Short mmCIF file of C-alpha atoms in Angstrom, two decimals:
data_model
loop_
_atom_site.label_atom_id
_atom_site.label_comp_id
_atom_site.label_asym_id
_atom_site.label_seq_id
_atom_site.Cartn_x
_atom_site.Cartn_y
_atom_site.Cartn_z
CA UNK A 1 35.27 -25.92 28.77
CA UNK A 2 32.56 -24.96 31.39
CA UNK A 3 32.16 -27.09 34.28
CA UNK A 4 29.65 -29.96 34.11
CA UNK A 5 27.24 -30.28 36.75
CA UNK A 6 25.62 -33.33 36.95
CA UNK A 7 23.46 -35.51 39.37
CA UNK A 8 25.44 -36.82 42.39
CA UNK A 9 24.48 -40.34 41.50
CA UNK A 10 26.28 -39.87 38.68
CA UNK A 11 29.86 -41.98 38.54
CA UNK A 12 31.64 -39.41 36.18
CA UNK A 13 30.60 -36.53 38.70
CA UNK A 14 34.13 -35.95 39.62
CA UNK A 15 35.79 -36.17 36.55
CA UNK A 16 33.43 -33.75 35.33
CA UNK A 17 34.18 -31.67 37.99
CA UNK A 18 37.80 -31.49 36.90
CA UNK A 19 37.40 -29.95 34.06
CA UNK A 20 36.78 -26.65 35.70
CA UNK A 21 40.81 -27.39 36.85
CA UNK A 22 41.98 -27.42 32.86
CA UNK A 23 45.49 -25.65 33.25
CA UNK A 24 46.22 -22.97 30.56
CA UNK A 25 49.13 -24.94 28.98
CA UNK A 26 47.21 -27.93 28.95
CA UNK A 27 47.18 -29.46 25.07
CA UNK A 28 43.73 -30.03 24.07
CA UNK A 29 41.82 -30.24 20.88
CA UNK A 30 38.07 -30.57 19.41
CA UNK A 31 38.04 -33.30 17.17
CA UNK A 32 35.67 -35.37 15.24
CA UNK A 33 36.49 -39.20 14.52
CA UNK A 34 35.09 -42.06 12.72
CA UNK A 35 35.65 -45.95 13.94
CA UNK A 36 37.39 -47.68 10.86
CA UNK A 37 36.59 -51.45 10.64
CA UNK A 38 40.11 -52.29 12.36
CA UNK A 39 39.28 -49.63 15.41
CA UNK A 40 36.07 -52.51 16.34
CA UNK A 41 39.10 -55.20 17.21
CA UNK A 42 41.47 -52.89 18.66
CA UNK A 43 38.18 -51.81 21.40
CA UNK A 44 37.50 -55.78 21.61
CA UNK A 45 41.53 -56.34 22.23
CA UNK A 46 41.88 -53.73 25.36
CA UNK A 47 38.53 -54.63 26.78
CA UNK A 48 39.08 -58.33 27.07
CA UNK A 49 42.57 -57.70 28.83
CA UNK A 50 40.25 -56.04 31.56
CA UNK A 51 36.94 -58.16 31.42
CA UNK A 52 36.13 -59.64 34.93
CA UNK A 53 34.36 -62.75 33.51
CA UNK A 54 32.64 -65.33 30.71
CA UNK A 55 30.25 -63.30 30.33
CA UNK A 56 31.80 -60.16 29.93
CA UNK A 57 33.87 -61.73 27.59
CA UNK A 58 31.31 -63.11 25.61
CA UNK A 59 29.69 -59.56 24.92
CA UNK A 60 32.89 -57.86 24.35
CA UNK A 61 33.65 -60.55 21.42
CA UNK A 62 30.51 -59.06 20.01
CA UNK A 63 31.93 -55.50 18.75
CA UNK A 64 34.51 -57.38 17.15
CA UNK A 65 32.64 -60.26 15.69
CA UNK A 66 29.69 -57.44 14.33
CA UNK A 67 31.80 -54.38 14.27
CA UNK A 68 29.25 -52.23 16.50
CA UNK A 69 28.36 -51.71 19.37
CA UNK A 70 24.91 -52.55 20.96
CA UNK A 71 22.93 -52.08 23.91
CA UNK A 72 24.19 -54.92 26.30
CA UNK A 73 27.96 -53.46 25.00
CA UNK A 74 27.51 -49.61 24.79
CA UNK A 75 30.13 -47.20 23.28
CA UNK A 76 30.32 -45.36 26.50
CA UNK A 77 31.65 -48.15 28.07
CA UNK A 78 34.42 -49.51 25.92
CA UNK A 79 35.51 -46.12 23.67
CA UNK A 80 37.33 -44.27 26.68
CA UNK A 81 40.00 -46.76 26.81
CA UNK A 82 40.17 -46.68 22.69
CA UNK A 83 40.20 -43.15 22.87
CA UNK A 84 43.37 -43.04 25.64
CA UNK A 85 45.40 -45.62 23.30
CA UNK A 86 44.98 -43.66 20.61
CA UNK A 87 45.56 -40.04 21.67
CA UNK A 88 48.00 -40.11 24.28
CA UNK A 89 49.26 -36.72 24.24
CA UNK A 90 45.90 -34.95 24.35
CA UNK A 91 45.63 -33.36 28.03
CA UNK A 92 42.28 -32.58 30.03
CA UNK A 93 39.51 -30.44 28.33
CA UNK A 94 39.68 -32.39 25.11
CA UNK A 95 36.96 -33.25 23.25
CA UNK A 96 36.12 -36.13 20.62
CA UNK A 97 33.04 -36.73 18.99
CA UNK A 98 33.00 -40.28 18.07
CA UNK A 99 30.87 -41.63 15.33
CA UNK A 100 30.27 -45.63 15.59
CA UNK A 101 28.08 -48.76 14.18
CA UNK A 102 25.02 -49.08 16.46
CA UNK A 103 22.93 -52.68 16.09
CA UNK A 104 20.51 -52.71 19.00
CA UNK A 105 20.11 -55.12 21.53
CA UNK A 106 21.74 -58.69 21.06
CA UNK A 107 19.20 -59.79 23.62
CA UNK A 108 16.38 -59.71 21.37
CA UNK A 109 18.70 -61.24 18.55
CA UNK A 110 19.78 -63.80 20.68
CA UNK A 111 16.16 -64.49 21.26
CA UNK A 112 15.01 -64.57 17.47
CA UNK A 113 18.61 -66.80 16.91
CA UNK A 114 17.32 -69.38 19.18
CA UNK A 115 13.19 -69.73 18.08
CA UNK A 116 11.60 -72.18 15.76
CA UNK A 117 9.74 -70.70 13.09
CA UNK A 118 6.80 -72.13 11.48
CA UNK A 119 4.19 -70.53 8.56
CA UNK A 120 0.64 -71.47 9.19
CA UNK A 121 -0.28 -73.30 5.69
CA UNK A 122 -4.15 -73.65 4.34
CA UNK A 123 -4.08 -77.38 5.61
CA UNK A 124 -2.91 -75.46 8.95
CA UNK A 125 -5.90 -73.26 8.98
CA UNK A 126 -8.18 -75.75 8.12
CA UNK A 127 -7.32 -78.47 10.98
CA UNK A 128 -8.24 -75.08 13.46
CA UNK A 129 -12.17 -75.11 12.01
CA UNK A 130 -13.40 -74.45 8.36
CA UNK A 131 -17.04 -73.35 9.33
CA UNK A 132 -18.22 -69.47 9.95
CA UNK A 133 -15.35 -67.26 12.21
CA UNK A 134 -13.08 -69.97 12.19
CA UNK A 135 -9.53 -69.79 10.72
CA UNK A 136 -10.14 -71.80 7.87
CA UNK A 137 -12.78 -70.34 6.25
CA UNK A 138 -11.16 -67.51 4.48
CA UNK A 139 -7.32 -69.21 5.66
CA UNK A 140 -6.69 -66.20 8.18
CA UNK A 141 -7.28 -64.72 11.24
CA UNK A 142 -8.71 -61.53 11.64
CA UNK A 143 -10.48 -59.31 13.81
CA UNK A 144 -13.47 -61.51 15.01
CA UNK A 145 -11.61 -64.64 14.86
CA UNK A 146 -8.83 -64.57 17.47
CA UNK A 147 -5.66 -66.35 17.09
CA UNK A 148 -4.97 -66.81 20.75
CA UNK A 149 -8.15 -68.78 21.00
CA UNK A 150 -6.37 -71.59 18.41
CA UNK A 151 -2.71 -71.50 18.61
CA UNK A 152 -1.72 -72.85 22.01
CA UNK A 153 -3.88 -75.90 20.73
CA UNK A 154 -2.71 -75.75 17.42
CA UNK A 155 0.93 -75.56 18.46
CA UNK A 156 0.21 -78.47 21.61
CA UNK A 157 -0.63 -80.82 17.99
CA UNK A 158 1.94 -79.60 15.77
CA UNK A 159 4.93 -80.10 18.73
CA UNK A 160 3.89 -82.72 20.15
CA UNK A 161 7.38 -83.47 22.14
CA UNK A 162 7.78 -79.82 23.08
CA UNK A 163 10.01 -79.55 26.31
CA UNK A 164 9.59 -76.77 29.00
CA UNK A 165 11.49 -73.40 27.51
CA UNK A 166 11.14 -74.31 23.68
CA UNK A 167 10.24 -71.31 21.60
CA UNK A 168 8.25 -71.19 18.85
CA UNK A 169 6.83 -67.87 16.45
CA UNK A 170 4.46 -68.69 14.28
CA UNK A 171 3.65 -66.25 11.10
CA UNK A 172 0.03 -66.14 10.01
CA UNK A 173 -2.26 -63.66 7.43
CA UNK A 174 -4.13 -61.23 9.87
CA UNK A 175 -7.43 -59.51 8.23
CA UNK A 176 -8.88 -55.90 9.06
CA UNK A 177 -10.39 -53.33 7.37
CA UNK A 178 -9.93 -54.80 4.19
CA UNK A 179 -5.76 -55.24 4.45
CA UNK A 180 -4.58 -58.47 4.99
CA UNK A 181 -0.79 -58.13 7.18
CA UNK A 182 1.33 -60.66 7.98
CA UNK A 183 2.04 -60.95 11.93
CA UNK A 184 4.77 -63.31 14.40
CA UNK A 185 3.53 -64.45 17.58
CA UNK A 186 6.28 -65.80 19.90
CA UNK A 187 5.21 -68.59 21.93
CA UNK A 188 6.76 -70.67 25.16
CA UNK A 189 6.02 -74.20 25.94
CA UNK A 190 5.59 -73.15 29.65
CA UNK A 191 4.19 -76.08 32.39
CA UNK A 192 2.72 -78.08 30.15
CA UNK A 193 1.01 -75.66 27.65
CA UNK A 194 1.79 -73.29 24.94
CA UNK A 195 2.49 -69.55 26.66
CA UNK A 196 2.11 -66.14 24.17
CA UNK A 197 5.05 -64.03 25.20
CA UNK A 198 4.52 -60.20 25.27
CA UNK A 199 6.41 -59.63 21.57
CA UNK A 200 4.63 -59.81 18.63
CA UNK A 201 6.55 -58.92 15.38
CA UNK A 202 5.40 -57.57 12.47
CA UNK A 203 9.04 -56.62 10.79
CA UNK A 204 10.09 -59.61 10.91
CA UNK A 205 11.61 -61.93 7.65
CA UNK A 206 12.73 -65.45 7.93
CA UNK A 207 14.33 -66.59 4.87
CA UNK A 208 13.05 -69.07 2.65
CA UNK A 209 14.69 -71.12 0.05
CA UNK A 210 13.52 -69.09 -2.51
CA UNK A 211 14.73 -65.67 -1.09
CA UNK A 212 18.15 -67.66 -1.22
CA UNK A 213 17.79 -68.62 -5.00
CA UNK A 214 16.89 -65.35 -5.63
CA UNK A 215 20.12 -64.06 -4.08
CA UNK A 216 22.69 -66.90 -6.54
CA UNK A 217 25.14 -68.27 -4.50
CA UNK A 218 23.28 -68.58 -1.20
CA UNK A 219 20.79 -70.39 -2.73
CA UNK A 220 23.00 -73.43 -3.02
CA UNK A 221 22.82 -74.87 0.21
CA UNK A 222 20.14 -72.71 1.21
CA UNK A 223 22.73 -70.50 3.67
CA UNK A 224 25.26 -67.95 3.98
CA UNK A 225 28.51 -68.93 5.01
CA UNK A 226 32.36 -67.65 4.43
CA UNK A 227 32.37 -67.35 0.88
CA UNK A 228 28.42 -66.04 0.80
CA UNK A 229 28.66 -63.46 3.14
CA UNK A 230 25.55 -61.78 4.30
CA UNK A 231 26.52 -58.58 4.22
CA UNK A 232 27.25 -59.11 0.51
CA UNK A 233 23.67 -59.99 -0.66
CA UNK A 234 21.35 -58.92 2.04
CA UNK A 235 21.79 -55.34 0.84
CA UNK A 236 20.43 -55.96 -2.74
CA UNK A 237 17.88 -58.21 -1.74
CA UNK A 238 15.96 -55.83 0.64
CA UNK A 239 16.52 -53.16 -1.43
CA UNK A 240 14.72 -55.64 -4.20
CA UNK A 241 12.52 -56.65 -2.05
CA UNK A 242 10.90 -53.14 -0.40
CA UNK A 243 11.85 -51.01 -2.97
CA UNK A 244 9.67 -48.75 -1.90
CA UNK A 245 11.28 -48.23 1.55
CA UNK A 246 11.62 -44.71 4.03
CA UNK A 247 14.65 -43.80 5.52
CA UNK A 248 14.60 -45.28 9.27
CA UNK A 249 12.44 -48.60 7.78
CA UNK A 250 13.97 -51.81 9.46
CA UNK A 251 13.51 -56.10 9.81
CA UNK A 252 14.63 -58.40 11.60
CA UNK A 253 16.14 -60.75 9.76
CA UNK A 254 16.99 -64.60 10.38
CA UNK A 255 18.86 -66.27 8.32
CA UNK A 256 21.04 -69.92 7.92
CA UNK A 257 24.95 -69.28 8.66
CA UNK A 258 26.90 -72.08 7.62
CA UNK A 259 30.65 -72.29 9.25
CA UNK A 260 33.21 -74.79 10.72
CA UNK A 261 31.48 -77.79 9.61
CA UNK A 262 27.98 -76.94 11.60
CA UNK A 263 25.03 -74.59 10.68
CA UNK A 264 23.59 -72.38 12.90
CA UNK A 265 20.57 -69.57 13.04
CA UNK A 266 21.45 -66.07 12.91
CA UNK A 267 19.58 -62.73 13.15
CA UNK A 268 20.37 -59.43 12.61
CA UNK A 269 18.69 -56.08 12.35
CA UNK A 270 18.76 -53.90 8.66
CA UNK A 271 17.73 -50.66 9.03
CA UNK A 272 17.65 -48.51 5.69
CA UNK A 273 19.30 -45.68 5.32
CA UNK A 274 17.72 -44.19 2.45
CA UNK A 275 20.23 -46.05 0.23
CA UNK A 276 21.18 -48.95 1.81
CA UNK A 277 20.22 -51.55 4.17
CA UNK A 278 22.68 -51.94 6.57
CA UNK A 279 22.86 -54.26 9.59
CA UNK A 280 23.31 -51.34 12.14
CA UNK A 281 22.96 -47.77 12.03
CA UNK A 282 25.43 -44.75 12.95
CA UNK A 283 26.03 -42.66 16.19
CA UNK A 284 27.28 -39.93 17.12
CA UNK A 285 28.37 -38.74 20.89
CA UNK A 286 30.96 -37.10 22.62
CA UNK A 287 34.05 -38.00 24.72
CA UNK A 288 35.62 -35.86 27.13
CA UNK A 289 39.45 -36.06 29.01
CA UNK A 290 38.85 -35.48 32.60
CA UNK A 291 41.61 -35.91 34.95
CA UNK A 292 40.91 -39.57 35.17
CA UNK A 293 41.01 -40.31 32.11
CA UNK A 294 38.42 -40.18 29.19
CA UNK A 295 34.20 -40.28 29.74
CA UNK A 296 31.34 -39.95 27.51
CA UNK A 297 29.61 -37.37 27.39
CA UNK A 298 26.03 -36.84 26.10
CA UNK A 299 26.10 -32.92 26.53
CA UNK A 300 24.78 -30.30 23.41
CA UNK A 301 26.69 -27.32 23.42
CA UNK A 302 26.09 -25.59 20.83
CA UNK A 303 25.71 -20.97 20.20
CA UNK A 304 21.91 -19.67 19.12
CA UNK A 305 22.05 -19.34 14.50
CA UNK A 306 19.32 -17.11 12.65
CA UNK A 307 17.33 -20.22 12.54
CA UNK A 308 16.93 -21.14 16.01
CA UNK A 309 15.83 -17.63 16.81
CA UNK A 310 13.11 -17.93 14.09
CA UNK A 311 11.86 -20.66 15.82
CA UNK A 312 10.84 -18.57 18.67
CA UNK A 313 9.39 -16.11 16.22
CA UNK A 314 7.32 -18.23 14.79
CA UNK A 315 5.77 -19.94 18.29
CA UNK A 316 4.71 -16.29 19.75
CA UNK A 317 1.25 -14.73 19.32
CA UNK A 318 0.82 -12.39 16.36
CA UNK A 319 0.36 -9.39 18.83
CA UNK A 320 4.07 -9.46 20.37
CA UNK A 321 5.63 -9.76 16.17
CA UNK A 322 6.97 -7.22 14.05
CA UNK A 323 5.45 -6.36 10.29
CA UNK A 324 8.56 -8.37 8.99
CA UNK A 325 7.96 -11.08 10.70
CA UNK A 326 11.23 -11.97 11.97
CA UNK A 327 11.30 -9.89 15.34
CA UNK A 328 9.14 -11.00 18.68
CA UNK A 329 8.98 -8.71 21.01
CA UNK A 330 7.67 -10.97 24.03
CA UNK A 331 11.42 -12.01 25.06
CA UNK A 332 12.99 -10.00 22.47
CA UNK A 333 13.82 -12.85 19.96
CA UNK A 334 15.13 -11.67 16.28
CA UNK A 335 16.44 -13.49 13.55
CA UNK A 336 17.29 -10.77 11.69
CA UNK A 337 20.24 -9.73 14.40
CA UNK A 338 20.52 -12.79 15.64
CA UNK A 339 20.63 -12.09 19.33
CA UNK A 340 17.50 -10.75 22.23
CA UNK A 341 16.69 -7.48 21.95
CA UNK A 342 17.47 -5.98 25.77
CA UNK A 343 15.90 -2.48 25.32
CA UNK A 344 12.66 -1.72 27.34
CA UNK A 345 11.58 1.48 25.59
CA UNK A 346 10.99 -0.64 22.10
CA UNK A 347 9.17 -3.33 24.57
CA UNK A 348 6.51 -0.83 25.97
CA UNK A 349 4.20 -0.42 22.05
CA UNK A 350 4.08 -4.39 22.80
CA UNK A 351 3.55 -4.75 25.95
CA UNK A 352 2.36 -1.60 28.17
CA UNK A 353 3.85 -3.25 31.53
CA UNK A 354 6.97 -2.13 30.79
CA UNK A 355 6.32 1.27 30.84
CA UNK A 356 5.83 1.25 34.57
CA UNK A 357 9.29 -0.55 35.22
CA UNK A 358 12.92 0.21 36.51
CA UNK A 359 15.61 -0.53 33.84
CA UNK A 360 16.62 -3.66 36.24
CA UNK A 361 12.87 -4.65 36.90
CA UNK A 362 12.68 -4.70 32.59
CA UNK A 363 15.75 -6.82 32.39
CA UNK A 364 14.76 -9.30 35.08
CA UNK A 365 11.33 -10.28 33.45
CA UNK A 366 13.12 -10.35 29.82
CA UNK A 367 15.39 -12.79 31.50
CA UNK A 368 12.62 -14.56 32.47
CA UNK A 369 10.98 -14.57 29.67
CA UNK A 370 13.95 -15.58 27.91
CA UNK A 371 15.52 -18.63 30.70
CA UNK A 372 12.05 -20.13 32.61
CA UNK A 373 8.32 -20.44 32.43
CA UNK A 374 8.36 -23.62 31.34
CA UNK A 375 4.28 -24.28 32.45
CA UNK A 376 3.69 -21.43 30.22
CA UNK A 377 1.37 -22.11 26.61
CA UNK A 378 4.50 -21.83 23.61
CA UNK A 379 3.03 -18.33 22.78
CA UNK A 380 4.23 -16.97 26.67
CA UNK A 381 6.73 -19.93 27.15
CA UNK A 382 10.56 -19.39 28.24
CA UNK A 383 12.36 -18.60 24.58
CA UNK A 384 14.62 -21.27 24.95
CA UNK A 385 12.49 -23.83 26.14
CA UNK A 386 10.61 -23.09 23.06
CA UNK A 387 13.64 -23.52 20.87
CA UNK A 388 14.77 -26.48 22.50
CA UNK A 389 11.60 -28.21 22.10
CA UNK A 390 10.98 -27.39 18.59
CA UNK A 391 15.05 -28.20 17.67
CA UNK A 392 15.25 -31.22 19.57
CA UNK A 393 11.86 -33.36 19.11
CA UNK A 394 13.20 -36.21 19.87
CA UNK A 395 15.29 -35.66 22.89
CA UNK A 396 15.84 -38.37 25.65
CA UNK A 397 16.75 -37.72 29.66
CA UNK A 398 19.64 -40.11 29.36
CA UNK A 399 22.10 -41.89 27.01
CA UNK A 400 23.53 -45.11 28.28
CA UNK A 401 23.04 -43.99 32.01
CA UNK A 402 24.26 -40.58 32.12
CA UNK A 403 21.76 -37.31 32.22
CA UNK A 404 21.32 -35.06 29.04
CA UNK A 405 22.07 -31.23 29.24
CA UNK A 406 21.87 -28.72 26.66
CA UNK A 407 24.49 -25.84 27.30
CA UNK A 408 23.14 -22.86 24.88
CA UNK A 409 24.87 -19.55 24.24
CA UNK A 410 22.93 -16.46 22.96
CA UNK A 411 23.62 -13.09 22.24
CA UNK A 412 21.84 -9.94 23.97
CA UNK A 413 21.61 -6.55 22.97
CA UNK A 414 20.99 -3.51 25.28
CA UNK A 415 21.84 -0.91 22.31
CA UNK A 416 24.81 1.32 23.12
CA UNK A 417 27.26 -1.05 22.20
CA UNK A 418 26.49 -3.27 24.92
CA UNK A 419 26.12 -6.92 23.90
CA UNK A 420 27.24 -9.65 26.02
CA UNK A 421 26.80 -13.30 25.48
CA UNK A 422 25.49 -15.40 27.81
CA UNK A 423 25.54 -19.19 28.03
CA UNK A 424 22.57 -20.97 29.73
CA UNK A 425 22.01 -24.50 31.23
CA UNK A 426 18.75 -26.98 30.52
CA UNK A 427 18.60 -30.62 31.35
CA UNK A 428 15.97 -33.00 29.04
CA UNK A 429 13.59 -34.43 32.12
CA UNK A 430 11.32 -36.48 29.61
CA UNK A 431 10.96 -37.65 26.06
CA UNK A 432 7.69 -36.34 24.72
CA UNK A 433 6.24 -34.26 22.42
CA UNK A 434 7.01 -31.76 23.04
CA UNK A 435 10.34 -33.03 25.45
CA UNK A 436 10.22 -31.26 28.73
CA UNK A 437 13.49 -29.10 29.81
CA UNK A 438 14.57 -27.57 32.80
CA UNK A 439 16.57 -24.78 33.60
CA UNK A 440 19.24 -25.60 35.70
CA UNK A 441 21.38 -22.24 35.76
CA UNK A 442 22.88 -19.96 33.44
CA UNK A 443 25.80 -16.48 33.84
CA UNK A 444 23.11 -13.47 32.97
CA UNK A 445 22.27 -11.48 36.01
CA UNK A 446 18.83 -12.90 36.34
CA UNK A 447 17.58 -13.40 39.86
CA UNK A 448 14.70 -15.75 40.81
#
């Protein structure tokens, strides 16, 4: 495995570094592992025989309690020490992708767990104003009739022994356009008076004693608890309830937990996964073995398919593509051989500034062509900045602190039987659309 050179801020820099050191003996392996249900309380076990204080005891409890992981207890953090338990005789270079259970952040659980909810009734509308733009003429709010002009008064009546801190999120009926949506404003009883926080939730369901009926046992006492596990109804009921749900659709859920003689307020994120709603959803990243030990490792590495040349193809301007459509002759792109066409004398019917060029000058600006130009429109852009924006739409500048680089190897072809691959180095600098990359180096003979 290639060196890894990252930022140095960066407090895996040196066991990065090491890799470069991997001995030829050394016993490595590329695998790919899934955490089983046990693996969450073996991670909780080793971290709390290493946590500092309360506090990071409290969070670590949390992958075991939840099986997952979440953002206030990442999987970068706590899977290195899993991962050195496990495979002991696995030497430096090794490489583990780990899927796990991802839930979000327990912060804004936490906060949901702890607020009062209340449903704005029609007597609640009416007692804000029944005459013309006022809530309880058509028992809503809407666009000309604002609800932060009524609730902090509403709210000052309704609580009237509210202490400084309590939160409340009240759910009302908001009209516009001719839909009527349901929204959750979060409020604070803050120095006397009732405070709108910044969050205002429209995924959000808080169960009623219906949706507990409607689940059997639950509805009973109106909760979960032990023997009415959560996780055993909430799946059916969402799916019952939104049947007409995407892939990536999620709510917040809060929910009555009854255990060990006391009931208590719980929330929890579903996200639907095009089958199921389930309380998290999974991740994938990799691990490395350094010569300190295991790291994660947000890296791509990955060699240039058929595919990912086509999508170069297809960004380039008609006048640089080949009758078949699968051949661009700008940086030499081809999906049909799979690799960059080197060759200046086929480059020259494209492009007649090639005709006045050295063999080395040619190569050079097809390098160029192929590694940089970033600031370039996608019909003159680098090739595989173009392919890296079109394959990775969604790339991010960091995972849980550490920098994201994309390691891609390509073929090139400079006929005669020459046809070296190269491997080249881009680092995501900022989520957009498109996501920018950099080039950060690469081992072709291009020189700046």
């Amino acid at each position: 495995i290639s060196g890894i050179l990252l930022a140095g801020c960066n407090p895996n820099e040196e066991l990065y570094d090491a890799l470069d050191n991997v001995t030829s003996d050394a016993y490595t392996d590329q695998l790919e592992y899934t955490l089983s249900e046990g693996d969450y309380s073996t991670i909780a076990d080793l971290a709390l025989a290493n946590a500092e204080t309360a506090e990071d005891s409290s969070m670590i409890e949390n992958i075991d309690e939840y099986g997952a992981f979440g953002d206030e207890f990442k999987a970068a953090d706590y899977v290195p020490a899993f991962l050195a338990d496990k495979y002991v005789a696995l030497d430096e270079g090794s490489v583990i992708r780990v899927t796990y259970n991802y839930m979000g952040s327990m912060d804004i659980l936490n906060q949901l767990a702890s607020t009062t909810y209340h449903t704005l009734s029609r007597n609640d509308y009416d007692s804000m104003g029944e005459g013309t733009d006022e809530p309880g003429e058509y028992d809503n709010f809407a666009y000309d009739v604002n609800p932060d002009e009524y609730l902090p008064d509403f709210l000052a009546a309704e609580f009237p022994d509210a202490e400084e801190g309590d939160q409340v999120a009240v759910s009302y009926d908001y009209y516009n356009y001719g839909e009527t949506t349901v929204r959750t404003d979060f409020y604070t009883f803050e120095n006397g008076t009732w405070q709108k926080g910044e969050a205002s939730v429209s995924n959000l369901l808080v169960l009623k004693e219906s949706d507990y009926d409607a689940m059997g046992a639950p509805g009973n006492y109106d909760n979960f608890s032990d023997d009415a596990a959560p996780q055993d109804y909430l799946p059916t009921f969402l799916k019952n309830k939104y049947p007409y749900a995407h892939k990536g659709d999620y709510r917040y859920i809060v929910y009555k937990y009854y255990s060990s003689g006391s009931t208590e307020t719980v929330a929890r994120k579903y996200t639907f996964d095009g089958e199921i709603w389930k309380p998290y959803i999974q991740e994938s990243n990799q691990f490395i073995h350094g010569s300190e030990g295991w790291a994660f490792d947000p890296t791509v590495r990955f060699t240039m398919s058929s595919d990912d040349y086509q999508l170069i193809v297809d960004e380039r301007a008609s006048s640089y593509v080949d009758s078949y459509g699968n051949t661009e002759y700008y940086s030499g792109a081809s999906s049909y051989y799979g690799n960059f066409d080197m060759r200046k004398d086929g480059r020259v019917e494209y492009d007649a500034e090639f005709a006045d060029m050295s063999d080395e000058e040619a190569e050079n600006v097809m390098l160029e062509r192929i590694l940089k130009l970033a600031d370039e429109p996608m019909e003159t852009r680098g090739a595989l900045i173009v392919m890296l924006q079109k394959k990775y739409p969604n790339a991010v500048p960091e995972q849980n602190g550490v920098p994201v680089y994309y390691e891609v190897t390509f073929d090139a072809y400079y006929g005669g039987g020459k046809a070296p691959v190269y491997t080249a180095k881009y680092q995501c600098t900022a989520s957009g659309d498109p996501a920018t990359f950099e080039y950060i180096e690469s081992d072709t003979p291009y020189s700046e």
